[in-house]
Short mmCIF file of C-alpha atoms in Angstrom, two decimals:
data_model
loop_
_atom_site.label_atom_id
_atom_site.label_comp_id
_atom_site.label_asym_id
_atom_site.label_seq_id
_atom_site.Cartn_x
_atom_site.Cartn_y
_atom_site.Cartn_z
CA MET I 2 0.06 -0.21 0.11
CA GLU I 3 1.69 3.83 -0.83
CA THR I 4 2.64 5.65 2.05
CA PRO I 5 0.74 9.07 2.30
CA ALA I 6 1.90 12.16 2.62
CA CYS I 7 1.47 15.18 4.38
CA PRO I 8 -0.51 17.83 2.44
CA LEU I 9 1.04 20.99 3.79
CA CYS I 10 4.86 20.14 4.25
CA GLU I 11 4.88 17.66 1.71
CA GLN I 12 6.85 15.27 4.14
CA VAL I 13 6.57 11.09 3.63
CA GLY I 14 6.85 9.02 7.01
CA THR I 15 5.36 11.72 8.96
CA VAL I 16 1.48 11.09 9.09
CA GLN I 17 0.93 8.32 11.80
CA TRP I 18 -2.64 7.45 13.44
CA LEU I 19 -3.14 9.25 17.38
CA ASP I 20 -5.32 8.28 19.26
CA GLU I 21 -6.16 11.21 21.73
CA ALA I 22 -7.26 13.45 17.41
CA TYR I 23 -8.49 9.94 16.57
CA ALA I 24 -7.18 10.77 13.11
CA TYR I 25 -4.32 10.63 11.12
CA VAL I 26 -1.63 13.75 12.28
CA CYS I 27 1.33 14.34 10.21
CA GLY I 28 4.20 14.90 13.38
CA GLU I 29 6.30 17.43 11.97
CA CYS I 30 3.15 20.65 10.95
CA ALA I 31 0.73 18.47 13.44
CA THR I 32 -1.88 18.77 10.44
CA ILE I 33 -4.95 16.35 10.43
CA VAL I 34 -4.73 13.95 7.12
CA ALA I 35 -8.29 14.20 5.83
CA ASP I 36 -7.38 11.85 2.50
CA ALA I 37 -5.50 8.90 4.81
CA PRO I 38 -7.08 5.58 4.74
CA LEU I 39 -9.20 5.32 7.64
CA ASP I 40 -10.23 2.18 7.19
CA VAL I 41 -7.19 0.41 7.23
CA VAL I 42 -6.21 -1.10 10.57
CA GLU I 43 -2.55 -1.31 11.27
CA GLN I 44 -1.77 -4.93 12.78
CA PRO I 45 2.11 -6.00 13.92
CA GLU I 46 3.86 -8.47 12.31
CA GLY I 47 3.15 -12.04 13.85
CA VAL I 48 -0.58 -11.61 14.37
CA VAL I 49 -2.70 -14.20 14.15
CA PRO I 50 -5.38 -13.90 11.63
CA PRO I 51 -9.27 -14.39 12.89
CA PRO I 52 -10.56 -18.26 12.60
CA PRO I 53 -12.88 -18.34 9.48
CA ARG I 54 -16.92 -17.78 10.57
CA LEU I 55 -19.13 -21.39 11.07
CA PRO I 56 -22.03 -21.24 9.16
CA ARG I 57 -24.18 -20.74 12.47
CA TRP I 58 -22.67 -17.11 12.61
CA TRP I 59 -24.61 -15.87 10.04
CA VAL I 60 -27.64 -17.41 10.14
CA TYR I 61 -30.12 -15.01 10.87
CA ASP I 62 -33.27 -15.15 8.76
CA ARG I 63 -35.97 -17.92 9.60
CA ALA I 64 -34.90 -20.07 6.01
CA SER I 65 -31.14 -20.75 6.34
CA ALA I 66 -32.16 -21.71 10.45
CA ARG I 67 -34.50 -24.00 9.45
CA HIS I 68 -32.06 -25.73 6.77
CA ALA I 69 -29.26 -25.78 9.96
CA HIS I 70 -32.25 -27.64 12.09
CA GLU I 71 -32.79 -30.04 9.28
CA GLN I 72 -29.35 -30.93 8.66
CA ARG I 73 -28.74 -31.61 12.65
CA ARG I 74 -32.20 -33.37 12.82
CA ALA I 75 -30.95 -35.61 9.91
CA ARG I 76 -27.43 -36.02 11.35
CA HIS I 77 -29.18 -37.13 14.47
CA ALA I 78 -31.89 -39.56 13.04
CA THR I 79 -29.75 -40.99 11.00
CA GLU I 80 -27.52 -42.03 14.34
CA MET I 81 -30.47 -43.18 15.71
CA VAL I 82 -31.97 -45.33 13.76
CA GLN I 83 -28.20 -47.17 12.93
CA GLY I 84 -28.04 -47.86 16.33
CA ALA I 85 -31.61 -49.45 17.17
CA ALA I 86 -31.36 -51.35 13.71
CA THR I 87 -28.26 -53.00 14.72
CA ARG I 88 -29.33 -53.48 18.13
CA LEU I 89 -32.64 -55.39 16.97
CA GLY I 90 -30.41 -57.06 14.84
CA PHE I 91 -31.83 -55.54 11.27
CA ALA I 92 -28.93 -53.41 10.06
CA TYR I 93 -30.17 -53.00 6.43
CA ALA I 94 -33.54 -51.56 7.50
CA ALA I 95 -31.84 -48.16 8.00
CA HIS I 96 -32.09 -47.13 4.94
CA ASP I 97 -35.12 -47.55 4.02
CA SER I 98 -36.30 -46.53 7.24
CA LEU I 99 -34.64 -43.15 6.52
CA ALA I 100 -36.06 -42.70 2.71
CA LEU I 101 -39.50 -43.10 4.35
CA LEU I 102 -38.77 -41.09 7.27
CA ASP I 103 -37.81 -38.06 4.42
CA ARG I 104 -41.27 -38.61 3.11
CA ALA I 105 -43.46 -37.94 5.72
CA LEU I 106 -41.35 -35.03 7.12
CA ARG I 107 -42.47 -33.04 4.76
CA GLN I 108 -46.19 -33.89 5.52
CA GLU I 109 -47.83 -31.24 7.15
CA ARG I 110 -48.53 -31.57 11.18
CA ALA I 111 -45.87 -34.53 11.59
CA PRO I 112 -46.02 -35.97 14.93
CA PRO I 113 -42.06 -34.98 16.44
CA TRP I 114 -39.42 -36.50 14.38
CA GLY I 115 -37.80 -39.02 17.06
CA ALA I 116 -41.58 -41.13 17.43
CA LEU I 117 -41.87 -40.97 13.54
CA ALA I 118 -38.11 -42.44 13.13
CA SER I 119 -39.32 -45.10 14.94
CA ALA I 120 -42.85 -45.39 13.71
CA CYS I 121 -40.81 -45.97 9.85
CA LEU I 122 -38.12 -48.30 11.37
CA TYR I 123 -41.60 -50.45 12.73
CA ALA I 124 -43.21 -49.87 9.36
CA THR I 125 -40.19 -51.14 7.52
CA LEU I 126 -39.64 -54.24 9.97
CA ARG I 127 -43.50 -54.89 9.78
CA ARG I 128 -43.23 -54.82 5.90
CA ASP I 129 -40.24 -57.84 5.48
CA HIS I 130 -42.47 -59.73 8.14
CA ARG I 131 -40.21 -59.13 11.13
CA LEU I 132 -41.69 -60.46 14.25
CA VAL I 133 -41.14 -57.23 16.46
CA ASP I 134 -43.39 -55.32 18.05
CA VAL I 135 -44.13 -51.71 18.80
CA ALA I 136 -42.34 -51.77 22.66
CA ALA I 137 -38.92 -53.16 20.92
CA VAL I 138 -38.73 -50.63 18.82
CA ALA I 139 -39.42 -48.04 21.14
CA THR I 140 -37.03 -48.80 23.30
CA ALA I 141 -34.11 -49.27 21.29
CA MET I 142 -35.19 -45.88 19.83
CA GLU I 143 -35.14 -44.58 23.75
CA GLN I 144 -38.48 -43.19 22.93
CA THR I 145 -41.76 -43.65 24.62
CA HIS I 146 -44.48 -46.63 23.45
CA ALA I 147 -47.41 -43.91 23.27
CA ALA I 148 -45.83 -41.46 21.45
CA VAL I 149 -44.60 -44.29 19.15
CA ALA I 150 -48.21 -45.93 18.73
CA HIS I 151 -49.51 -42.01 17.90
CA ALA I 152 -47.03 -41.90 15.13
CA CYS I 153 -47.58 -45.62 13.77
CA ARG I 154 -51.66 -44.41 13.67
CA TRP I 155 -50.58 -41.14 11.97
CA LEU I 156 -47.98 -42.97 9.63
CA ARG I 157 -50.62 -45.41 9.00
CA ARG I 158 -53.45 -42.73 7.86
CA LYS I 159 -50.99 -40.34 6.13
CA THR I 160 -48.83 -43.10 3.74
CA ALA I 161 -51.76 -45.92 3.32
CA LEU I 162 -49.13 -48.80 4.95
CA PRO I 163 -50.98 -51.86 6.70
CA LEU I 164 -49.48 -50.36 10.16
CA LEU I 165 -50.66 -52.03 13.00
CA VAL I 166 -49.27 -51.16 16.46
CA ASN I 167 -50.22 -54.32 18.27
CA ASP I 168 -50.47 -56.51 15.49
CA PRO I 169 -52.01 -60.55 15.63
CA ALA I 170 -49.48 -61.27 13.23
CA LEU I 171 -47.01 -61.50 15.46
CA TYR I 172 -47.90 -64.39 17.08
CA LEU I 173 -49.32 -66.47 14.49
CA GLU I 174 -46.53 -68.28 13.30
CA ALA I 175 -45.51 -68.75 16.76
CA GLN I 176 -48.80 -70.19 18.18
CA LEU I 177 -49.14 -72.02 15.21
CA ALA I 178 -46.33 -73.65 15.52
CA TYR I 179 -46.78 -74.89 18.95
CA LEU I 180 -50.15 -76.49 17.59
CA GLU I 181 -48.51 -78.31 15.03
CA ALA I 182 -45.57 -79.42 17.44
CA HIS I 183 -48.51 -80.56 19.59
CA PRO I 184 -51.30 -82.66 18.00
CA ASP I 185 -53.32 -83.76 20.70
CA VAL I 186 -55.04 -79.85 21.62
CA LEU I 187 -56.27 -80.29 18.68
CA PRO I 188 -59.85 -81.47 18.66
CA ARG I 189 -59.13 -83.93 15.67
CA ALA I 190 -56.53 -84.06 12.98
CA VAL I 191 -56.59 -81.51 10.74
CA ASP I 192 -54.62 -80.01 7.73
CA MET I 193 -52.47 -77.61 9.18
CA ALA I 194 -51.72 -75.82 5.74
CA HIS I 195 -55.51 -75.52 5.31
CA VAL I 196 -55.44 -73.80 8.88
CA ARG I 197 -52.46 -71.25 8.09
CA THR I 198 -54.11 -70.31 4.86
CA MET I 199 -57.88 -69.24 6.37
CA THR I 200 -56.38 -67.95 9.54
CA THR I 201 -54.19 -65.50 6.83
CA ARG I 202 -57.37 -64.85 4.73
CA LEU I 203 -59.46 -64.29 8.25
CA LEU I 204 -57.16 -61.53 9.97
CA GLN I 205 -56.57 -60.21 6.39
CA HIS I 206 -60.29 -58.91 6.60
CA ILE I 207 -60.18 -58.80 10.37
CA CYS I 208 -57.46 -56.25 10.24
CA THR I 209 -59.77 -53.78 7.99
CA TYR I 210 -61.20 -53.02 11.25
CA ALA I 211 -59.71 -50.28 13.85
CA TRP I 212 -58.91 -51.33 17.38
CA ALA I 213 -57.88 -50.20 20.38
CA THR I 214 -54.37 -50.28 21.70
CA SER I 215 -54.89 -51.92 24.77
CA LEU I 216 -56.78 -55.00 22.85
CA GLU I 217 -54.93 -57.62 23.50
CA ALA I 218 -53.22 -59.31 19.94
CA PRO I 219 -52.22 -62.78 21.12
CA SER I 220 -56.07 -63.32 22.36
CA LEU I 221 -57.31 -62.20 19.09
CA ALA I 222 -54.88 -63.85 17.24
CA TYR I 223 -55.58 -67.30 18.81
CA ALA I 224 -59.39 -66.75 18.87
CA THR I 225 -59.04 -66.69 14.77
CA ILE I 226 -56.72 -69.75 14.81
CA MET I 227 -60.16 -71.68 16.77
CA HIS I 228 -61.71 -70.00 13.88
CA ALA I 229 -59.75 -71.31 11.18
CA ILE I 230 -59.74 -74.57 12.76
CA GLU I 231 -63.68 -74.53 12.73
CA GLY I 232 -63.49 -73.30 9.07
CA VAL I 233 -61.51 -75.90 7.53
CA CYS I 234 -63.62 -78.90 9.60
CA ARG I 235 -66.50 -76.97 8.83
CA ARG I 236 -68.26 -78.00 11.88
CA ALA I 237 -68.32 -76.34 15.36
CA TRP I 238 -66.15 -77.77 17.82
CA PRO I 239 -66.24 -77.16 22.02
CA VAL I 240 -64.95 -73.28 22.66
CA ARG I 241 -63.90 -73.86 26.19
CA ALA I 242 -61.73 -77.14 25.15
CA MET I 243 -59.47 -75.39 22.76
CA ALA I 244 -59.60 -71.81 24.46
CA SER I 245 -57.95 -73.98 27.56
CA HIS I 246 -54.82 -74.39 25.80
CA ALA I 247 -54.35 -70.07 25.40
CA PRO I 248 -51.57 -69.78 28.00
CA GLN I 249 -49.30 -72.15 26.91
CA VAL I 250 -50.01 -71.91 23.18
CA SER I 251 -49.03 -67.74 23.68
CA ALA I 252 -46.12 -68.32 26.28
CA HIS I 253 -44.57 -70.31 22.95
CA THR I 254 -42.02 -68.11 21.13
CA LEU I 255 -39.72 -68.34 18.21
CA ASP I 256 -35.91 -67.36 17.44
CA GLY I 257 -35.43 -64.37 15.73
CA SER I 258 -38.49 -62.75 17.21
CA VAL I 259 -37.90 -59.34 19.01
CA LEU I 260 -41.03 -59.05 21.29
CA VAL I 261 -40.64 -57.18 25.04
CA SER I 262 -44.54 -56.19 25.54
CA PRO I 263 -45.71 -59.45 27.26
CA CYS I 264 -47.57 -61.12 25.51
CA HIS I 265 -49.87 -63.22 27.81
CA ALA I 266 -53.48 -64.31 26.70
CA SER I 267 -56.08 -65.86 29.45
CA VAL I 268 -58.95 -68.19 28.49
CA SER I 269 -61.54 -65.30 29.55
CA THR I 270 -59.65 -62.73 26.85
CA VAL I 271 -59.79 -65.57 24.32
CA LEU I 272 -62.64 -66.91 24.89
CA VAL I 273 -64.15 -62.80 24.64
CA ARG I 274 -62.73 -62.39 20.78
CA TYR I 275 -64.17 -65.53 20.01
CA ALA I 276 -67.38 -63.68 20.49
CA GLU I 277 -66.38 -60.94 18.92
CA ILE I 278 -65.41 -62.52 15.56
CA GLU I 279 -68.23 -64.84 15.74
CA LYS I 280 -70.07 -61.68 15.59
CA MET I 281 -68.69 -60.28 12.82
CA LEU I 282 -68.70 -63.91 10.44
CA HIS I 283 -72.80 -64.09 11.69
CA ALA I 284 -73.16 -60.74 9.68
CA LEU I 285 -70.47 -62.09 7.01
CA VAL I 286 -72.64 -65.37 6.33
CA GLU I 287 -75.39 -63.54 6.64
CA ALA I 288 -75.04 -61.20 3.54
CA LEU I 289 -74.50 -64.42 1.08
CA PRO I 290 -76.96 -64.86 -1.39
CA TRP I 291 -77.40 -68.59 -1.29
CA VAL I 292 -77.35 -68.38 2.79
CA ALA I 293 -80.52 -66.04 2.51
CA GLN I 294 -81.87 -68.43 0.53
CA ARG I 295 -81.47 -71.47 1.89
CA PRO I 296 -84.31 -73.88 2.34
CA ILE I 297 -85.87 -74.10 5.60
CA SER I 298 -85.39 -77.22 7.65
CA LYS I 299 -87.61 -78.54 10.37
CA ARG I 300 -85.57 -77.93 13.26
CA GLU I 301 -85.32 -74.67 12.05
CA ARG I 302 -89.14 -73.78 11.09
CA ASP I 303 -90.27 -75.28 14.69
CA ARG I 304 -87.64 -72.83 16.40
CA MET I 305 -88.89 -69.73 14.13
CA ARG I 306 -92.56 -70.10 15.26
CA HIS I 307 -91.62 -68.84 18.40
CA ALA I 308 -88.65 -65.91 17.18
CA HIS I 309 -91.29 -63.41 15.44
CA GLY I 310 -90.60 -65.20 12.42
CA GLN I 311 -86.81 -64.53 11.69
CA ARG I 312 -84.46 -66.71 10.96
CA SER I 313 -81.24 -67.37 12.69
CA LEU I 314 -77.88 -69.00 12.27
CA SER I 315 -75.78 -71.04 14.48
CA ARG I 316 -72.51 -72.06 15.00
CA ALA I 317 -72.40 -74.86 12.89
CA GLU I 318 -73.96 -72.72 9.78
CA VAL I 319 -71.20 -70.10 10.46
CA ALA I 320 -68.50 -72.98 10.60
CA MET I 321 -70.13 -74.43 7.08
CA TYR I 322 -69.88 -71.00 5.10
CA MET I 323 -67.52 -69.48 6.78
CA SER I 324 -65.14 -69.82 3.49
CA ASP I 325 -67.81 -68.51 1.40
CA ALA I 326 -68.02 -65.67 3.22
CA ILE I 327 -64.63 -64.61 3.58
CA GLU I 328 -64.25 -65.07 0.23
CA TRP I 329 -67.34 -62.76 -0.82
CA ALA I 330 -66.16 -60.18 1.83
CA ALA I 331 -63.04 -59.70 0.13
CA GLN I 332 -64.87 -59.23 -3.27
CA HIS I 333 -66.96 -56.82 -1.87
CA PRO I 334 -65.04 -54.30 0.05
CA PRO I 335 -66.47 -52.71 3.31
CA PRO I 336 -66.49 -48.97 3.75
CA GLU I 337 -63.27 -47.50 5.27
CA THR I 338 -64.68 -46.11 8.42
CA ARG I 339 -65.52 -49.14 11.08
CA VAL I 340 -64.70 -49.36 14.49
CA TRP I 341 -64.55 -52.86 15.92
CA SER I 342 -65.33 -51.80 19.25
CA GLN I 343 -68.15 -50.48 18.11
CA ALA I 344 -69.36 -52.96 15.72
CA PHE I 345 -68.81 -55.77 18.02
CA ALA I 346 -67.79 -55.67 21.23
CA ALA I 347 -69.89 -56.36 23.91
CA ARG I 348 -70.17 -53.29 26.57
CA ARG I 349 -71.22 -54.14 29.98
CA SER I 350 -74.57 -53.03 30.99
CA ILE I 351 -74.38 -54.06 34.38
CA PRO I 352 -72.10 -52.92 37.14
CA ARG I 353 -69.67 -55.05 38.40
CA SER I 354 -71.12 -57.47 41.24
CA PRO I 355 -70.59 -56.94 44.72
CA ASP I 356 -69.44 -60.39 46.02
CA HIS I 357 -66.05 -59.56 43.28
CA ALA I 358 -63.26 -59.88 45.56
CA SER I 359 -60.33 -56.89 44.77
CA MET I 360 -56.90 -57.59 45.04
CA ALA I 361 -57.36 -56.11 48.79
CA GLN I 362 -59.45 -59.00 49.88
CA ARG I 363 -58.34 -61.34 47.38
CA LEU I 364 -54.79 -61.11 49.70
CA GLY I 365 -56.07 -60.61 52.56
CA LEU I 366 -55.47 -56.96 52.96
CA HIS I 367 -58.42 -55.55 53.54
CA GLY I 368 -60.24 -54.14 56.50
CA PRO I 369 -59.29 -54.39 60.18
CA ARG I 370 -57.08 -57.60 59.05
CA ILE I 371 -54.24 -55.01 57.71
CA ASP I 372 -53.47 -53.61 61.24
CA ALA I 373 -53.23 -57.27 63.19
CA LEU I 374 -50.17 -57.96 60.25
CA SER I 375 -46.68 -56.75 60.78
CA ASP I 376 -44.68 -55.27 57.86
CA ALA I 377 -42.67 -58.49 57.06
CA ASP I 378 -46.17 -60.41 56.71
CA VAL I 379 -47.66 -57.51 54.62
CA ASP I 380 -44.51 -57.66 52.16
CA ALA I 381 -44.63 -61.44 51.99
CA ARG I 382 -47.89 -60.95 50.99
CA LEU I 383 -47.86 -58.13 48.42
CA PHE I 384 -44.31 -59.52 47.24
CA ALA I 385 -45.02 -63.40 46.85
CA PRO I 386 -44.00 -65.21 43.45
CA ASP I 387 -47.73 -65.44 42.33
CA GLU I 388 -48.03 -61.96 42.40
CA LEU I 389 -44.73 -60.37 40.81
CA ALA I 390 -45.03 -62.53 38.14
CA SER I 391 -48.52 -60.44 37.25
CA TYR I 392 -46.64 -57.23 36.70
CA MET I 393 -42.77 -57.84 36.80
CA ARG I 394 -40.64 -58.80 33.38
CA THR I 395 -38.87 -62.54 33.24
CA PRO I 396 -35.25 -62.61 33.32
CA ALA I 397 -35.31 -63.69 29.41
CA GLU I 398 -37.55 -60.19 28.64
CA GLN I 399 -34.82 -57.96 30.85
CA ALA I 400 -31.90 -59.65 28.86
CA ARG I 401 -33.87 -58.80 25.97
CA TRP I 402 -34.57 -55.66 27.22
CA ALA I 403 -30.80 -54.98 28.52
CA GLN I 404 -29.72 -55.68 24.78
CA LEU I 405 -32.15 -52.83 23.17
CA LYS I 406 -31.04 -50.55 25.20
CA GLY I 407 -27.14 -51.46 24.13
CA TRP I 408 -26.32 -52.02 28.28
CA ASP I 409 -24.98 -55.63 28.03
CA THR I 410 -22.45 -54.29 25.15
CA ALA I 411 -19.92 -52.18 23.81
CA PRO I 412 -21.44 -49.42 21.14
CA ALA I 413 -21.96 -50.82 18.53
CA ALA I 414 -20.62 -49.01 14.84
CA PRO I 415 -23.29 -47.20 12.76
CA ALA I 416 -24.22 -49.88 9.34
CA PRO I 417 -23.13 -48.90 6.24
CA VAL I 418 -26.07 -47.25 4.26
CA PRO I 419 -26.55 -49.72 1.17
CA LEU I 420 -26.16 -47.35 -2.33
#
């Protein structure tokens, strides 16, 4: 840069910056030099230049801030999905899950991206028929079960994916495998291949309904198998005899399944689900034209004399025409908005009986009896092994929980994203 000269004395090298005058002043004649380069800052040699500015330093507008936030969120989501898929044992699903997440985030009013990423991972695994439930994905992704369930329902509504929160298909393979290994459970020798086909067709029609998240999926799956056995045999079997094996059948698991939610099924819940499916099949069979025009038998004619002339279907007739009814329902799709509980669930019309024993009465901890017990006796009754089994996880479930959390092994390296 050219050295400025004093305009009055015309000497070169005498002009310098003076802090008191806050200007460039000539050292010989004390003249303020107005033409000096005031924007030049003189720095001594060896001064380190300022570091380069990061992108976030100049992000001031909304569009740039949103873009930077989306980049950070994408990196975080990639790490979470890859880590969760690796812990679940299906590292390949991370690529498709992230692609589905990118499309879902473009929708309006999308759920939080953490829960939505969990729902996308669950949808990808269920698309590939992996036996993984929502609780396992939520545990591996460090998300709450309620948030992931809400995101799954939103994803199913927006993307039209066959996505169910409590899918009965998760338990069908294990239950059918148990019945194949224990043929004495069945009322007679039946072809399990036909039972599997009938169960799949029946469950596809049942899944067209929307049901609550609290519905027992293992009980619904076993009740579907019971109806499929009757449909293959074309006759009705004793219900309670088949339902009595529900706890043993539901406790059977398969290798490769990652099910964290407790999959216990009681006899009472299986009977309730069986009655609801019976109502649905009754309506399907009544819609068949050749069933409505069937000849009247003598027994039915005698029964109609006292039933105001209305024809009714028995369980045997429902089992006889079950295959035709399912085929007819597949060719005639029902309306979209249907709720299972509103259509077939039995509502309690009377209050619970007064002689029903509560938990305190059943354990002997009700009324003045609890005052006569010591603290050790109360703890012994509350924390008995049978009572703990109702709300505590088994060692196998605890081991699976620790594995999904990543507590038992070192952090795994993220799986490479396939091209």
